Coordinates of C-alpha atoms and ligand atoms in Angstrom, one line a residue:
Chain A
X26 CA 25.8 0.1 0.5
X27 CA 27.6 0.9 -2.9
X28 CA 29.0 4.7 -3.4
X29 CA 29.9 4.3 -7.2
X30 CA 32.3 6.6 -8.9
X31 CA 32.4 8.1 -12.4
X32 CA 33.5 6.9 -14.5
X33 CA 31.3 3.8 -14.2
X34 CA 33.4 1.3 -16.2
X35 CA 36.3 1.9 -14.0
X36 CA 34.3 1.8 -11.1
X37 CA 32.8 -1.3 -12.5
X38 CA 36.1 -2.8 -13.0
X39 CA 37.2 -2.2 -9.5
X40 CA 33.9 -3.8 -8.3
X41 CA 34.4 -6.8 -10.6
X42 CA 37.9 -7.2 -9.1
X43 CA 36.5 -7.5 -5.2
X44 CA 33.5 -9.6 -6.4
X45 CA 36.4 -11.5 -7.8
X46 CA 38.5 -12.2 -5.1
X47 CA 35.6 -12.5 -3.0
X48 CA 33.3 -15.1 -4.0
X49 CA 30.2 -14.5 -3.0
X50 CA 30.4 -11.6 -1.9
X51 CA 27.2 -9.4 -3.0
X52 CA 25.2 -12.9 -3.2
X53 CA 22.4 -13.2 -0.8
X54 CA 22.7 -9.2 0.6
X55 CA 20.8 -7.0 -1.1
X56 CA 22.7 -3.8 -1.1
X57 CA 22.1 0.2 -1.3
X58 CA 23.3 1.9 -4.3
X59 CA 24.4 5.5 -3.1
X60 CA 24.4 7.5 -5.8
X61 CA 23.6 11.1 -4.3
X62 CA 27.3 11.8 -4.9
X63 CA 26.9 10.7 -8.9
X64 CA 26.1 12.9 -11.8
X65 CA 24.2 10.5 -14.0
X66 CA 20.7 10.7 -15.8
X67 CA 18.6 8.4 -16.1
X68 CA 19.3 6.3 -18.4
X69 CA 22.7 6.0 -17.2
X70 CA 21.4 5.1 -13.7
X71 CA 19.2 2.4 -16.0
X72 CA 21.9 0.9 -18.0
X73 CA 24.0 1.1 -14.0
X74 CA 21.5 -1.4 -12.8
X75 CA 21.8 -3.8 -15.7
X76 CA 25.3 -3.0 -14.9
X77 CA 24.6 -4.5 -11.7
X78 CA 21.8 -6.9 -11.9
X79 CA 24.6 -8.8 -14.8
X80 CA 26.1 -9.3 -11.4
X81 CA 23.8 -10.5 -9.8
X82 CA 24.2 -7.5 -7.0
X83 CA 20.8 -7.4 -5.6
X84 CA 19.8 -3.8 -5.4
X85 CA 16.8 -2.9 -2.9
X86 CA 16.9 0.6 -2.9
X87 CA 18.7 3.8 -4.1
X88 CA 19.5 6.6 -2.0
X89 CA 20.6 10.2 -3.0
X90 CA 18.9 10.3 -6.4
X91 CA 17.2 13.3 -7.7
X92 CA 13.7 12.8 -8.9
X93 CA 14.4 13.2 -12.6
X94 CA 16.5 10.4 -12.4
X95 CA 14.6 7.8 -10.8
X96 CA 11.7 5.7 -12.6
X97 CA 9.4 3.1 -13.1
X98 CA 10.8 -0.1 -12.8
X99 CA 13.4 0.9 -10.3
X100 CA 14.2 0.0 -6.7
X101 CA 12.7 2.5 -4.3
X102 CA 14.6 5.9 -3.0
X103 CA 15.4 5.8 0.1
X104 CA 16.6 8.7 2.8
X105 CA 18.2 8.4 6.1
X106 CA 18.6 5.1 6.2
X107 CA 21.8 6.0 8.2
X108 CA 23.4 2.3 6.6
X109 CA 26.8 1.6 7.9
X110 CA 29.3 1.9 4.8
X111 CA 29.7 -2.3 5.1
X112 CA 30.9 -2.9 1.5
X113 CA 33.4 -0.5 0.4
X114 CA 34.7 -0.8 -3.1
X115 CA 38.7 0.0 -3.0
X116 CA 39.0 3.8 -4.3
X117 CA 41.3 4.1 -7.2
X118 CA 43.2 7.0 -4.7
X119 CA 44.1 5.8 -1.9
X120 CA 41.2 5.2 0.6
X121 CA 40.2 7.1 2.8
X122 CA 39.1 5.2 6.2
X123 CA 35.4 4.5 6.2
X124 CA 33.9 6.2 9.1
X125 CA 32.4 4.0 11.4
X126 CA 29.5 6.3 12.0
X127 CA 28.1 4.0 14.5
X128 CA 29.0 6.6 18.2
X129 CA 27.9 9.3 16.3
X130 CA 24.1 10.7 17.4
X131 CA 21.7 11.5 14.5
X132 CA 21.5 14.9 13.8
X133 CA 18.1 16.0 15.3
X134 CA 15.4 15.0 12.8
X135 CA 11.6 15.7 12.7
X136 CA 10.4 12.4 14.0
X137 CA 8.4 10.4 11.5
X138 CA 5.6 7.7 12.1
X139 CA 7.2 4.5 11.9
X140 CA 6.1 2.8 8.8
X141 CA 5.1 -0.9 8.2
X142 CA 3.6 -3.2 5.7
X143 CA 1.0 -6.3 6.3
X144 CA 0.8 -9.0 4.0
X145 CA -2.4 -10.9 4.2
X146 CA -1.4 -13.5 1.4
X147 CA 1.1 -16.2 1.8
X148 CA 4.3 -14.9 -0.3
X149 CA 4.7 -17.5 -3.3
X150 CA 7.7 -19.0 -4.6
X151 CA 9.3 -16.5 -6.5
X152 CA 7.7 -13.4 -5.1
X153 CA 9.7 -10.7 -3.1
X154 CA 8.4 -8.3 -0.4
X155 CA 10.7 -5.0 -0.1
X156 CA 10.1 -2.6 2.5
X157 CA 13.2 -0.7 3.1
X158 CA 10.9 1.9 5.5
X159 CA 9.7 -0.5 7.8
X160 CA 8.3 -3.7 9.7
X161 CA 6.8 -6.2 7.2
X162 CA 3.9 -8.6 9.1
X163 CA 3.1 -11.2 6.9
X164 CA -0.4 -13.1 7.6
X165 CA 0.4 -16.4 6.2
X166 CA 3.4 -18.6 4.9
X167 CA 6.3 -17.7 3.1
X168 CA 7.2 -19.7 0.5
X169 CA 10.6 -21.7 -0.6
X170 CA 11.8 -19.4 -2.8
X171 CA 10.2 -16.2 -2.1
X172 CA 11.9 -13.5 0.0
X173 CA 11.0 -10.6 2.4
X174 CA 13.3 -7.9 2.4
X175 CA 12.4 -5.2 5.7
X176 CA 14.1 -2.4 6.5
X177 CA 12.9 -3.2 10.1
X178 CA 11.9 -6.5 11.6
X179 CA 10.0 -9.2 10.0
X180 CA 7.1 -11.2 11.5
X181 CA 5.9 -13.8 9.9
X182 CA 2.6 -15.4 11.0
X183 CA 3.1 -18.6 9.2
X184 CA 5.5 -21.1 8.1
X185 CA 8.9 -19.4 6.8
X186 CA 10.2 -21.5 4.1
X187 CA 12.2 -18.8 2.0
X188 CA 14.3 -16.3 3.1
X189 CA 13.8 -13.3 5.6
X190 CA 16.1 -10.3 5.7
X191 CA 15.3 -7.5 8.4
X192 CA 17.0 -4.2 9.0
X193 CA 18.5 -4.3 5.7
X194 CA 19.0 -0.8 5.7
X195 CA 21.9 -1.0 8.1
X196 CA 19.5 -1.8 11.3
X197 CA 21.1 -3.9 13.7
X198 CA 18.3 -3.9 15.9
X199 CA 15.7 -5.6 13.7
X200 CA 14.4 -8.7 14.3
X201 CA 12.8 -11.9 12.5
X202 CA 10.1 -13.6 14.1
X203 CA 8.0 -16.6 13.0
X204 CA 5.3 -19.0 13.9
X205 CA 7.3 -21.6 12.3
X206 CA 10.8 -22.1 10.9
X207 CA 11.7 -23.8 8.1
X208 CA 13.8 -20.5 6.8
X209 CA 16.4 -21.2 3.6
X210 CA 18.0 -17.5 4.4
X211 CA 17.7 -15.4 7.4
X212 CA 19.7 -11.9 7.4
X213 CA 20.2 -9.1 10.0
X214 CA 22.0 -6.0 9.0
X215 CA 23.8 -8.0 6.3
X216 CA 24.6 -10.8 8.6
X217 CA 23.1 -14.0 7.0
X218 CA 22.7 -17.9 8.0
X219 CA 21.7 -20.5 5.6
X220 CA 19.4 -23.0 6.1
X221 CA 22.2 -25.4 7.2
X222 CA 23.9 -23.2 9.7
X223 CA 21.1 -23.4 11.5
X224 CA 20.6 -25.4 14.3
X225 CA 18.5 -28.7 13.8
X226 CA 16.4 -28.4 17.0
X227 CA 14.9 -24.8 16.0
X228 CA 13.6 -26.6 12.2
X229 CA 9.8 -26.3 12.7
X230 CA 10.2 -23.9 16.0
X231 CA 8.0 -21.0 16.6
X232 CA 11.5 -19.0 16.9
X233 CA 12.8 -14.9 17.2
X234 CA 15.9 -14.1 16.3
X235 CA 18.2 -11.1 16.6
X236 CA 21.7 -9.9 16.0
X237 CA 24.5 -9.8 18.4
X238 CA 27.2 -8.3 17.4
X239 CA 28.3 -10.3 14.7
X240 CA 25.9 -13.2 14.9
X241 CA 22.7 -13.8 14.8
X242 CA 21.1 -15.7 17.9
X243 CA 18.0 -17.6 17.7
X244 CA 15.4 -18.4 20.8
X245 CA 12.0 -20.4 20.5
X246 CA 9.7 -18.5 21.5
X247 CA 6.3 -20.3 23.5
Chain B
X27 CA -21.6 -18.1 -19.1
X28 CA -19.0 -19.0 -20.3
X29 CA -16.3 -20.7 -18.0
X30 CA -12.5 -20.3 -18.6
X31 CA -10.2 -22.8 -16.7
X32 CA -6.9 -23.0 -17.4
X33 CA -5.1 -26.5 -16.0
X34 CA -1.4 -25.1 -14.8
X35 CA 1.7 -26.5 -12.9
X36 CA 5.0 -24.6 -14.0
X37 CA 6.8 -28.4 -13.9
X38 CA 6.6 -30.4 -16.6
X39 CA 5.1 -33.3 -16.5
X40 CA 2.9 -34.1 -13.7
X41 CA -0.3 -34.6 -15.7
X42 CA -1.7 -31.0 -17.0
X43 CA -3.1 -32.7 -20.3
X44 CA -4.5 -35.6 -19.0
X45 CA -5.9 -33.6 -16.8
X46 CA -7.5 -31.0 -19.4
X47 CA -9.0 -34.0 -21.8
X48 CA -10.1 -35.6 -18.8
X49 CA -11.4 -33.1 -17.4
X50 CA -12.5 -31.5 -20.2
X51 CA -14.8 -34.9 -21.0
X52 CA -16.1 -35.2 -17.9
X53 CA -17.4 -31.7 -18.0
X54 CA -19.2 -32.7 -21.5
X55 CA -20.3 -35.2 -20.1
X56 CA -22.8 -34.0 -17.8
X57 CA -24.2 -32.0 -21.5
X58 CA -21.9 -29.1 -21.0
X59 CA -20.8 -27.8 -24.2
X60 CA -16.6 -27.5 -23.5
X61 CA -13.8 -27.3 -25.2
X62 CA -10.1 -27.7 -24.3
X63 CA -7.2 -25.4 -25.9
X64 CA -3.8 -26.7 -26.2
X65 CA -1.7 -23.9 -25.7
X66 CA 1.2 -26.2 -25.7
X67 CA 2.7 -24.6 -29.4
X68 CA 5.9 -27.0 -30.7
X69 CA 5.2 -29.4 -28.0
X70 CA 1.0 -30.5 -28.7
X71 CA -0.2 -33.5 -26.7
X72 CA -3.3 -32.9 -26.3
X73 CA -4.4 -34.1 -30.0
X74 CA -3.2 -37.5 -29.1
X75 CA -4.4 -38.2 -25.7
X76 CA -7.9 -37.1 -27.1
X77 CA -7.7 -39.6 -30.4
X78 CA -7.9 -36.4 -32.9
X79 CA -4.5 -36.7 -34.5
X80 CA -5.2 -37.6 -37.8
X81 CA -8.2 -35.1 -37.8
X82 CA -5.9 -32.0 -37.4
X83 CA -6.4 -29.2 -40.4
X84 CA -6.1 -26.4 -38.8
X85 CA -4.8 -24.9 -35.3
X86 CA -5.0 -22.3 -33.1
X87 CA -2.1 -20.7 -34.5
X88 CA -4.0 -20.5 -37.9
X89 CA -6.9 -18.8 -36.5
X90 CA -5.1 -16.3 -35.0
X91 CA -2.7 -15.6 -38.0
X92 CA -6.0 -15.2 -40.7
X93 CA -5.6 -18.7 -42.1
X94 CA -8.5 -20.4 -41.0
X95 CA -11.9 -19.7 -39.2
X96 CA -12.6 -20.6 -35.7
X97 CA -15.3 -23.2 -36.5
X98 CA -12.6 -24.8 -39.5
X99 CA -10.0 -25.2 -36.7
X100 CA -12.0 -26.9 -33.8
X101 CA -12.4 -30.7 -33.8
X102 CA -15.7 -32.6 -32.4
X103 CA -15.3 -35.3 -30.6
X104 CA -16.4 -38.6 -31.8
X105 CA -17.6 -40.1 -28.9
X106 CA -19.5 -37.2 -27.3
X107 CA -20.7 -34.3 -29.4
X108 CA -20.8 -31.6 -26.3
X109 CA -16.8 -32.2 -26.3
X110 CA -14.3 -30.3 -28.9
X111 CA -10.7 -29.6 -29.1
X112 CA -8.6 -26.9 -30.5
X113 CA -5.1 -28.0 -31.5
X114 CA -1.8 -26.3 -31.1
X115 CA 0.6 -26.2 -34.0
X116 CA 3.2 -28.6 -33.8
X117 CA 5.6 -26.7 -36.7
X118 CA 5.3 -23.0 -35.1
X119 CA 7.3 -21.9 -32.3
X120 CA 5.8 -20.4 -29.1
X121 CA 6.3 -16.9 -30.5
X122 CA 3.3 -17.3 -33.3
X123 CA 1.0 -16.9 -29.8
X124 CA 0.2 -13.4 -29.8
X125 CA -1.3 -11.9 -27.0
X126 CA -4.1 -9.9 -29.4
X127 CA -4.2 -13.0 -31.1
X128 CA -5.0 -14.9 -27.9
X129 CA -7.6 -12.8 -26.4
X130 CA -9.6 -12.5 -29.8
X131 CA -9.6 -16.5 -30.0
X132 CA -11.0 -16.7 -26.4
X133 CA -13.7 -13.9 -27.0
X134 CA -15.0 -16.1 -29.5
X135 CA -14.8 -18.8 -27.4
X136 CA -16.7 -17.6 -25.2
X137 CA -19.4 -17.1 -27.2
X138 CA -20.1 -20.5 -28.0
X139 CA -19.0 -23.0 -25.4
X140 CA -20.3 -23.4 -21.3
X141 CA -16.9 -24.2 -20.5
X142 CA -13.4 -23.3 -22.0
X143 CA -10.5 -25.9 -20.8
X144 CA -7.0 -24.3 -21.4
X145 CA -4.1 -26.6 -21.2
X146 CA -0.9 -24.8 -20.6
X147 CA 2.6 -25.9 -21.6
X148 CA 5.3 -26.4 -18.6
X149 CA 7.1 -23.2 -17.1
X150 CA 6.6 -20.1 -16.6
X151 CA 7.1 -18.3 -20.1
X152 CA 4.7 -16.9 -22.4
X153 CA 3.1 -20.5 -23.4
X154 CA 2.2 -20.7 -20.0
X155 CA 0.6 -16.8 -19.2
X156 CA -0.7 -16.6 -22.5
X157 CA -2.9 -19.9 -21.3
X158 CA -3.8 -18.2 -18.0
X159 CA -4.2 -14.8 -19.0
X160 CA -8.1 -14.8 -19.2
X161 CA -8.7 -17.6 -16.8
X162 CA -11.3 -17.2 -14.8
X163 CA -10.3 -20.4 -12.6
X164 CA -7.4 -22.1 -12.1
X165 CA -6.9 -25.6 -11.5
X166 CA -2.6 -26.4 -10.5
X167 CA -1.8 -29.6 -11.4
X168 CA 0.6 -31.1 -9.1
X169 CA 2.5 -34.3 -7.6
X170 CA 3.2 -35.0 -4.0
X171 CA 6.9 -34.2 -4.0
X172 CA 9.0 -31.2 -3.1
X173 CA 10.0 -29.7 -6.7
X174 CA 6.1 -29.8 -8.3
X175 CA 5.2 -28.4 -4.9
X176 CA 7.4 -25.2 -5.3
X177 CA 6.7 -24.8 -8.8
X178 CA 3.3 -25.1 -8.3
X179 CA 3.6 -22.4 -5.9
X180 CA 5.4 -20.0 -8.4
X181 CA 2.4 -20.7 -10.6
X182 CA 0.1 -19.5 -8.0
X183 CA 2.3 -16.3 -7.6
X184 CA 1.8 -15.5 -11.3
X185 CA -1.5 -15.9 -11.2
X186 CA -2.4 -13.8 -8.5
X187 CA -0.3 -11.1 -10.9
X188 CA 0.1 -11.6 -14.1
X189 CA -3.6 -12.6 -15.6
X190 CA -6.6 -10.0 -16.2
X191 CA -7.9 -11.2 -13.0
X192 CA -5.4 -10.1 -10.9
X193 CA -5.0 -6.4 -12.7
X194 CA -8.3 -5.8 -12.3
X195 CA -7.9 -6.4 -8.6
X196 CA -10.0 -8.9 -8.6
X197 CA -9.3 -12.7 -7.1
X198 CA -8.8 -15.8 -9.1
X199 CA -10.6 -19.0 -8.0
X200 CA -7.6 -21.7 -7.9
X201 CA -8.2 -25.0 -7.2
X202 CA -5.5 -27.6 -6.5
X203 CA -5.6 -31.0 -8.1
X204 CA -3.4 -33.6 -6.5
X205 CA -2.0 -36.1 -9.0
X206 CA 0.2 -39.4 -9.5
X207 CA -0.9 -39.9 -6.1
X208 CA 0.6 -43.5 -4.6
X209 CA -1.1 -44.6 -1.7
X210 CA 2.2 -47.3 -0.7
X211 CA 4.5 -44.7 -1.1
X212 CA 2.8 -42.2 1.0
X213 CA 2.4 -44.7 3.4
X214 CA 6.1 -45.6 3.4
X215 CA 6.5 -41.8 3.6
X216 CA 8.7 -41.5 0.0
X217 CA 6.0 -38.8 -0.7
X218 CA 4.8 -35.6 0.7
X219 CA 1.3 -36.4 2.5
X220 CA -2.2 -34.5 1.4
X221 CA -2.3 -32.4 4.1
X222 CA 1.2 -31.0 3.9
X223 CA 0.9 -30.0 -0.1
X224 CA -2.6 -28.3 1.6
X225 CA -0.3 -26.2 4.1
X226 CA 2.3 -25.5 1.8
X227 CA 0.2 -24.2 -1.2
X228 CA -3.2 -23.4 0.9
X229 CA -5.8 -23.7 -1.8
X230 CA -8.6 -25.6 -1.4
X231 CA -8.6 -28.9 -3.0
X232 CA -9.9 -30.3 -6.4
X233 CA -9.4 -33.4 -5.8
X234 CA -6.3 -36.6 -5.3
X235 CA -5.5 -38.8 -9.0
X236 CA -4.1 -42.0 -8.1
X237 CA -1.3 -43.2 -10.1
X238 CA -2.7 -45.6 -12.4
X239 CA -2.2 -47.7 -15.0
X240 CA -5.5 -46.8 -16.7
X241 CA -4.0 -43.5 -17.8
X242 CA -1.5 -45.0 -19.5
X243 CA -3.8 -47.3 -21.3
X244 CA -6.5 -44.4 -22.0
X245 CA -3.9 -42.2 -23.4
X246 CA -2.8 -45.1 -25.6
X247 CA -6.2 -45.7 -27.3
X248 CA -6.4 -42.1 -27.7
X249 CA -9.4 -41.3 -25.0
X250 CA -9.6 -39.0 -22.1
X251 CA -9.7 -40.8 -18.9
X252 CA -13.0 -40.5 -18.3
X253 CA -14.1 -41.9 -21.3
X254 CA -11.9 -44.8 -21.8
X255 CA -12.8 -46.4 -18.2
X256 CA -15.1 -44.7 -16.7
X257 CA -15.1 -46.8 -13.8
X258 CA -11.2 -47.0 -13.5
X259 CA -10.0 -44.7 -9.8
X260 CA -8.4 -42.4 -12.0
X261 CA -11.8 -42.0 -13.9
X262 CA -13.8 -41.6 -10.9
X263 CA -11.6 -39.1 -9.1
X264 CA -11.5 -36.7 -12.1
X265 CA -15.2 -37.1 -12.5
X266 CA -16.0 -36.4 -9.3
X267 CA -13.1 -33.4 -9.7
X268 CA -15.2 -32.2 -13.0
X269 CA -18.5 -31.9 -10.5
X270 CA -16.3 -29.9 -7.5
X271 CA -15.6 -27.5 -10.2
X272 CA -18.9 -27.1 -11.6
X273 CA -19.9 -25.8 -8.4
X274 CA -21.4 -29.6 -6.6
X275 CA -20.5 -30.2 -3.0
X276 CA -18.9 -34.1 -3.6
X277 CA -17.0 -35.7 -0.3
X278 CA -13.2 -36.2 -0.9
X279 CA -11.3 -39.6 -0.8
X280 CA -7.8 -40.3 -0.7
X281 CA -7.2 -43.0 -2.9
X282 CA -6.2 -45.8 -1.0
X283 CA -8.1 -44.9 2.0
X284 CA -11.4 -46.5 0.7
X285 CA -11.8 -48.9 3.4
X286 CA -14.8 -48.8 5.2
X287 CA -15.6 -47.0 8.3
X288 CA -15.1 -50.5 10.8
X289 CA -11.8 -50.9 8.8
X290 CA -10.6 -47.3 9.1
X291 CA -11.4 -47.3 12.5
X292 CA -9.2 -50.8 13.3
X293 CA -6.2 -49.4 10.7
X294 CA -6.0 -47.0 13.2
X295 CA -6.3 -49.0 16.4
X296 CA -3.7 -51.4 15.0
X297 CA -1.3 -48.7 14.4
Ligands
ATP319 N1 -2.4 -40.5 -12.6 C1 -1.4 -40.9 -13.4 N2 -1.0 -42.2 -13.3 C2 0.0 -42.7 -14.1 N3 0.6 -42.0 -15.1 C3 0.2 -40.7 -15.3 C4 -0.9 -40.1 -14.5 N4 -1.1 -38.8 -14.9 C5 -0.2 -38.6 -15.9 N5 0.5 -39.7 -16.2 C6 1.6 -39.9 -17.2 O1 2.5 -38.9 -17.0 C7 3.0 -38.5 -18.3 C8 2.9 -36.9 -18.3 O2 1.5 -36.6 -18.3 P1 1.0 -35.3 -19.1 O3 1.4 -35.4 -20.5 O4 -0.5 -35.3 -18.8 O5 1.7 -34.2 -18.3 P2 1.9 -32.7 -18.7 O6 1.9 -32.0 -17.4 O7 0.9 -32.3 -19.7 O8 3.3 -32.7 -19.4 P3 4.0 -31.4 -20.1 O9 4.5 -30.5 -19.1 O10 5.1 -32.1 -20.9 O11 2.9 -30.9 -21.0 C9 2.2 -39.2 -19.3 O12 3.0 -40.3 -19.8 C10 1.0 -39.7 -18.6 O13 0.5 -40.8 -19.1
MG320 MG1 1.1 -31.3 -21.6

């Protein structure tokens, strides 16, 4: 999740100074751009992605802004996606501690249908799937070099070849399932393994896997 | 009606013009009138591997830009008279392809020719979805090895989106043609096998091009495949390729694997 600040070349500058020191940072999680606290319009919000996308910072969804800002083109809104502040850009005051919210209840909310998507295609190289509300089932393979992006779990009927990324909305309890492994990127709540951190015997495994605290764990599944 | 087929890949390299002329002839030669577009602009092939280079006037970026007439532009063939080309220019760059431009030159198209072979540059740019954009069948060109694999797989992405097809919700027939197929080194394993391109791209079939010496030599005295030798493997796969596509029901072989029944059977009891 990314709060930005105005003004937004500061802000940027204080962003490119963490991405600097460290490497990799944004790569590989796509993040939430907060910007419910920002008084922009749209076109600043427009040239702010650029902004971002020179980064390579991979947006999947803006929270907080008004109608009249968003637009064609964009990543989706999102609401109450309750994300856990996990990348905090260093205020230019000092900071204030970033609340871990994750003891506190939810305020009571009227209780929505859970949503979810189904893919009946495979997903091609170079496609991605984002669904920041939901499950995403896909009915076939996914690709080397395509990418789902779920704000709940992932199931994937098929070979996965790309990458998977469940509860990327700051859901730790998400989960990535597949008839066959062959991932290059798997990611829960931000936590990622590549391809080579995996382990060997689970290549070509019917396999779930889920997060535990700070790892995810991996089981074949029969 | 008129057929549009545009012969894709996203790599470069693995055989989309040899494939087009071949293609292309074998299609004329069951009496089909057909003729294959270079889209290749800057980077044309296709002249040369069909023997019309010295018989270029005019190209498709002329027609389009007002220059010439449709009918001044396309080239018969010498050998079969149901068989023309339509040249790219080789001075333009890619930009001189207009989209307008493109779909006016294909309306016409369609007006005179059974079947409408469009052979599309390498990657992914406009070259390459101006040549797909009113496709009404693709055929993906591609070699048994990991990168033409995942490009080809891109390819297929874009064309389930970015063609007329695909935005008018409807679905486009893709086809996948196997080539520079080398039964040794799929048999030493130093190449994906048939069936796993199959799994990874999962469109049905065309048909498997050996790798072959005979393309080489066609493409040096300037005919298609199927013309030069039309006994050659690589002859008789694309042939039998042109007849999947035109709708006929034709039994598949692997090149290679053309023992007979008693010798497949022992090949596998010895193994
Ligand atoms: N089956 C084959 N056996 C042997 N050589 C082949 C075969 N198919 C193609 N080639 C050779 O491979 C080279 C590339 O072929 P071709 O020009 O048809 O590819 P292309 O996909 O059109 O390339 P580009 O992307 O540059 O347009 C040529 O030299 C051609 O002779
Ligand atoms: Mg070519």
């Amino acid at each position: 999740m990314l709060s930005p600040e105005l003004p937004l070349d500061d802000w940027l500058a204080r962003l490119d100074d963490l991405a600097g020191r460290s490497a990799g940072f944004f790569l590989e999680r796509p993040i939430v751009l907060d910007v419910a606290e920002l008084d922009i319009d749209r076109t600043q919000l427009k040239e702010l992605l650029a902004e971002l996308a020179n980064r390579n910072v991979r947006i999947m969804g803006i929270e907080g802004g008004r109608p009249s800002i968003m637009g064609p083109g964009m990543p989706p809104a999102m609401r109450g996606g309750r994300p856990a502040p996990d990348v905090e850009v260093p205020a230019a005051e000092p900071a204030q501690a970033a609340e871990k919210a994750a003891e506190v209840l939810p305020e009571a909310q009227p209780i929505r249908a859970p949503a979810s998507m189904i893919v009946r295609e495979p997903v091609r190289s170079g496609q991605s799937i984002i669904f920041p509300e939901g499950d995403v089932t896909v009915i076939g393979s996914v690709a080397s070099g395509a990418e789902i992006i779920a704000g709940g779990s992932v199931h994937i009927y098929g070979t996965l070849r790309g990458r998977a990324l469940a509860g990327s909305v700051g859901n730790a309890g998400a989960r990535i399932f597949c008839r066959r492994l062959e991932a290059e990127l798997l990611a829960i709540d931000g936590v990622y393994k590549t391809a080579e951190d995996m382990a060997p015997d689970l290549r070509g495994q019917a396999v779930q896997l889920w997060l535990d605290g700070d790892s995810i764990k991996a089981e074949r599944l029969n | 009606m008129a057929k549009v087929v545009v012969v894709t890949s996203g790599k470069g390299g693995v055989g989309k013009t040899t494939s087009s002329a071949a293609l292309g002839a074998a299609l004329a030669q069951r009496g089909e009138k057909t003729v294959v577009v270079d889209f290749d602009v800057g980077l044309r092939n296709l002249d040369l591997v069909m023997g019309a280079e010295r018989r270029v006037v005019y190209d498709i970026v002329n027609v389009i830009q007002g220059d010439a007439k449709l009918p001044q532009a396309l080239i018969r063939d010498k050998r079969l008279d149901t068989l023309f080309l339509l040249p790219a220019s080789q001075t333009r760059d890619k930009d001189s392809l207009t989209a307008e431009g493109v779909e006016q030159v294909m309306n016409d198209l369609k007006r005179h020719f059974d079947w409408i072979i469009c052979d599309s540059p390498a990657g992914i740019e406009r070259g390459a979805t101006l040549a797909m954009r009113h496709a009404d069948v693709a055929v993906v060109v591609t070699n048994p090895e990991v990168s033409s694999v995942r490009d080809s797989d891109r390819i297929i992405g874009l064309l389930d989106s970015k063609t007329e097809k695909a935005e008018l919700g409807e679905r486009m027939e893709k086809h996948l043609l196997l080539t520079r197929y080398d039964a040794v080194r799929a048999e030493r394993g130093d190449m994906l096998k048939v069936d796993d391109v199959l799994e990874i791209l999962s469109i049905p079939l065309l048909g498997i091009v050996p790798e072959s010496m005979d393309v080489l030599k066609a493409s040096n005295i300037g005919a298609p495949v199927t013309l030069a030798d039309s006994r050659s493997a690589p002859a008789l796969a694309y042939l039998d390729a042109a007849r999947r596509l035109a709708g006929e029901t034709v039994p598949m072989t692997i090149p290679g694997e053309k023992r007979g029944l008693l010798g497949k059977i022992f090949g596998r009891r010895a193994a």
